[in-house]
Coordinates of C-alpha atoms in Angstrom, one line a residue:
M20 CA -10.8 20.1 -68.9
G21 CA -9.3 22.3 -71.6
L22 CA -12.2 21.6 -74.0
G23 CA -14.8 22.2 -71.4
C24 CA -13.1 25.5 -70.3
M25 CA -13.0 26.6 -73.9
E26 CA -16.6 25.8 -74.5
G27 CA -17.6 27.6 -71.3
D28 CA -15.6 30.7 -72.3
R29 CA -17.2 30.6 -75.7
C30 CA -20.7 30.5 -74.2
R31 CA -20.0 33.3 -71.8
A32 CA -18.6 35.4 -74.7
L33 CA -21.7 34.7 -76.7
E34 CA -23.9 35.8 -73.8
E35 CA -22.0 39.0 -73.4
N36 CA -22.1 39.7 -77.1
V37 CA -25.9 39.2 -77.2
M38 CA -26.4 41.5 -74.2
R39 CA -24.2 44.2 -75.8
R40 CA -26.1 44.0 -79.0
S41 CA -29.4 44.2 -77.2
V42 CA -28.6 47.1 -75.0
L43 CA -26.4 49.3 -77.3
P44 CA -29.2 50.7 -79.5
W45 CA -31.3 51.8 -76.5
L46 CA -28.3 53.2 -74.7
S47 CA -27.3 55.1 -77.7
A48 CA -30.8 56.5 -78.2
A49 CA -31.0 57.5 -74.6
F50 CA -27.6 59.4 -74.7
V51 CA -28.7 61.2 -77.9
L52 CA -32.3 62.0 -76.9
V53 CA -32.0 63.2 -73.3
P54 CA -29.2 65.7 -73.7
T55 CA -30.7 67.0 -77.0
V56 CA -34.1 67.7 -75.4
V57 CA -32.6 69.3 -72.3
L58 CA -30.3 71.6 -74.2
A59 CA -32.9 72.5 -76.7
H60 CA -35.3 73.7 -74.1
T61 CA -33.8 76.3 -71.8
G62 CA -37.0 77.9 -70.5
H63 CA -38.2 77.2 -67.0
S64 CA -41.5 75.6 -68.1
D65 CA -39.7 73.5 -70.7
T66 CA -37.1 72.2 -68.3
S67 CA -39.6 71.5 -65.5
G68 CA -41.9 69.9 -68.1
F69 CA -39.1 67.5 -69.2
M70 CA -38.3 66.6 -65.5
H71 CA -42.0 66.1 -64.6
G72 CA -42.4 63.8 -67.6
F73 CA -39.1 62.0 -66.9
R74 CA -40.1 61.4 -63.2
H75 CA -43.6 60.1 -63.9
P76 CA -42.8 56.6 -65.2
I77 CA -40.0 56.0 -62.7
T78 CA -41.9 57.1 -59.6
G79 CA -45.0 55.0 -60.4
I80 CA -44.3 51.4 -59.5
D81 CA -46.9 50.1 -61.9
H82 CA -45.4 52.0 -64.8
M83 CA -41.9 51.0 -63.9
L84 CA -42.7 47.3 -63.6
A85 CA -44.7 47.2 -66.9
M86 CA -42.0 49.1 -68.9
T87 CA -39.2 47.0 -67.5
A88 CA -41.2 43.9 -68.3
V89 CA -41.6 45.0 -71.9
G90 CA -37.9 45.0 -72.3
V91 CA -37.5 41.5 -70.6
L92 CA -40.3 40.1 -72.8
A93 CA -38.6 41.6 -75.9
A94 CA -35.3 40.0 -75.0
Q95 CA -36.9 36.6 -74.4
I96 CA -38.5 36.7 -77.9
G97 CA -35.2 37.7 -79.3
G98 CA -34.2 38.9 -82.8
S99 CA -35.8 42.1 -84.1
A100 CA -38.3 42.0 -81.2
R101 CA -35.5 43.4 -79.0
W102 CA -36.1 46.8 -80.5
L103 CA -39.5 46.5 -82.3
V104 CA -41.5 45.6 -79.2
P105 CA -40.1 48.5 -77.0
L106 CA -40.4 50.8 -80.0
A107 CA -44.1 49.9 -80.4
F108 CA -44.7 50.6 -76.7
V109 CA -42.9 54.0 -76.8
S110 CA -44.6 55.1 -80.0
V111 CA -48.2 54.2 -79.0
M112 CA -47.6 55.5 -75.5
A113 CA -46.7 59.0 -76.9
I114 CA -49.9 59.0 -78.9
G115 CA -51.9 58.0 -75.8
G116 CA -50.2 60.8 -73.9
I117 CA -51.3 63.4 -76.4
F118 CA -54.9 62.1 -76.0
G119 CA -54.6 62.3 -72.3
M120 CA -53.4 65.9 -72.4
A121 CA -56.4 66.7 -74.6
G122 CA -58.7 65.4 -72.0
V123 CA -59.7 62.3 -73.9
S124 CA -58.3 60.0 -71.2
P125 CA -60.9 57.3 -70.4
S126 CA -62.0 56.5 -66.9
F127 CA -60.7 53.0 -67.2
A128 CA -57.1 54.0 -68.0
E129 CA -55.8 53.0 -64.5
L130 CA -57.5 49.7 -65.0
G131 CA -55.6 49.2 -68.2
V132 CA -52.3 50.0 -66.5
A133 CA -53.0 47.5 -63.7
M134 CA -54.0 44.8 -66.3
S135 CA -50.7 45.5 -68.2
V136 CA -48.7 44.6 -65.1
I137 CA -50.6 41.3 -64.8
V138 CA -50.3 40.4 -68.5
F139 CA -46.7 41.3 -68.8
G140 CA -45.8 39.5 -65.6
M141 CA -47.6 36.4 -66.7
A142 CA -45.9 36.5 -70.1
I143 CA -42.5 36.4 -68.3
A144 CA -43.6 33.8 -65.7
V145 CA -45.2 31.4 -68.2
P146 CA -43.3 31.8 -71.5
L147 CA -45.9 31.8 -74.3
Q148 CA -43.4 31.8 -77.2
L149 CA -45.1 34.9 -78.6
K150 CA -44.3 36.0 -82.1
T151 CA -43.0 39.5 -82.6
V152 CA -46.2 40.7 -84.3
A153 CA -48.3 39.4 -81.5
A154 CA -46.1 41.0 -78.8
V155 CA -46.1 44.3 -80.7
I156 CA -49.9 44.3 -80.7
V157 CA -50.3 43.4 -77.1
V158 CA -47.7 45.9 -75.7
G159 CA -49.1 48.6 -78.1
F160 CA -52.6 48.1 -76.7
F161 CA -51.5 48.5 -73.1
A162 CA -49.1 51.4 -74.0
L163 CA -52.2 53.5 -74.8
F164 CA -53.3 53.3 -71.2
H165 CA -49.9 54.2 -69.8
G166 CA -49.8 57.2 -72.2
Y167 CA -53.3 58.3 -71.3
V168 CA -52.3 58.4 -67.6
H169 CA -49.1 60.2 -68.3
G170 CA -50.8 62.8 -70.4
A171 CA -53.7 63.4 -68.1
E172 CA -51.3 64.2 -65.2
M173 CA -49.2 66.7 -67.1
P174 CA -48.8 69.9 -65.0
V175 CA -50.7 72.9 -66.5
T176 CA -47.5 75.0 -66.6
A177 CA -45.4 72.3 -68.4
S178 CA -44.5 72.4 -72.1
M179 CA -46.3 69.6 -73.9
L180 CA -43.3 68.7 -76.1
S181 CA -40.9 68.7 -73.2
Y182 CA -43.2 66.7 -71.0
V183 CA -43.7 64.0 -73.7
A184 CA -40.0 63.9 -74.4
G185 CA -39.4 63.4 -70.6
F186 CA -41.7 60.4 -70.2
V187 CA -40.6 58.9 -73.5
S188 CA -36.9 59.1 -72.4
A189 CA -37.6 57.5 -69.1
T190 CA -39.6 54.8 -70.7
A191 CA -36.8 54.0 -73.2
L192 CA -34.3 53.7 -70.3
L193 CA -36.7 51.3 -68.5
H194 CA -37.0 49.2 -71.6
M195 CA -33.3 49.2 -72.0
T196 CA -32.9 47.9 -68.4
G197 CA -35.5 45.2 -69.2
V198 CA -33.7 44.1 -72.4
A199 CA -30.4 43.8 -70.5
L200 CA -32.1 41.8 -67.7
G201 CA -34.0 39.6 -70.2
A202 CA -30.8 38.8 -72.1
K203 CA -29.1 37.7 -68.9
F204 CA -32.1 35.6 -67.7
D205 CA -32.8 33.9 -71.0
L206 CA -29.3 32.3 -71.8
P207 CA -29.3 29.4 -71.3
R208 CA -32.9 28.1 -70.7
M209 CA -33.8 26.8 -67.3
N210 CA -30.6 28.1 -65.5
R211 CA -31.0 29.7 -62.1
P212 CA -31.4 33.3 -63.4
Y213 CA -34.1 32.1 -65.8
R214 CA -36.0 30.5 -62.9
V215 CA -35.6 33.7 -60.9
A216 CA -37.1 35.7 -63.9
R217 CA -40.1 33.4 -63.9
V218 CA -40.7 33.8 -60.2
A219 CA -40.3 37.6 -60.6
G220 CA -42.8 37.6 -63.4
G221 CA -45.3 35.7 -61.2
A222 CA -44.7 38.1 -58.3
M223 CA -45.3 41.0 -60.7
A224 CA -48.5 39.5 -61.9
L225 CA -49.7 39.1 -58.3
F226 CA -48.8 42.8 -57.6
G227 CA -50.9 43.7 -60.6
V228 CA -53.9 41.8 -59.1
A229 CA -53.4 43.7 -55.9
L230 CA -53.5 47.0 -57.9
L231 CA -56.6 45.8 -59.7
T232 CA -58.5 44.9 -56.5
G233 CA -57.3 47.9 -54.6
F234 CA -55.6 45.7 -52.0

């Protein structure tokens, strides 16, 4: 009993340590980025631009699901993927947002967003053992579409810099949430939370199909 208890405590401590290491970089970045942007821009258009940008990812269920799934996927891959995969999404999304603001947004951007929900959901439901490089390429590709949509829907009175900072901050927070969930789901393999994650990933993919078909 004593040995089993000790081993159980050790495993739980390891889980908690992994989760803290996964979440801390994103949490720190969020606490630094959000107050800095808000305080740096005191004009009405800048403040409203930031809030418009911040609300956009978290009020669109497709964006919210995809961005949280990126964090879950990054945690499942583990290692440097925990920050490289979300960073790739955020970086490419910001570039896509600039194109969207410039009117370059393609007509199939919404299609790309819906496809990202399907692909990310399936990646969680059916673990593919993706390498970090492959995951970075996949999430970066779909991040362009999310960025296009964000940029194309920027209010005309909003400051571009503040608006971009807003949706980048919200996206980072969603990624952070996903990393925390993924770390909890993935240790150990095939436990109940892990099975729940697979079911949730499948449900997310089905929701993406519904979006794609206009159901």
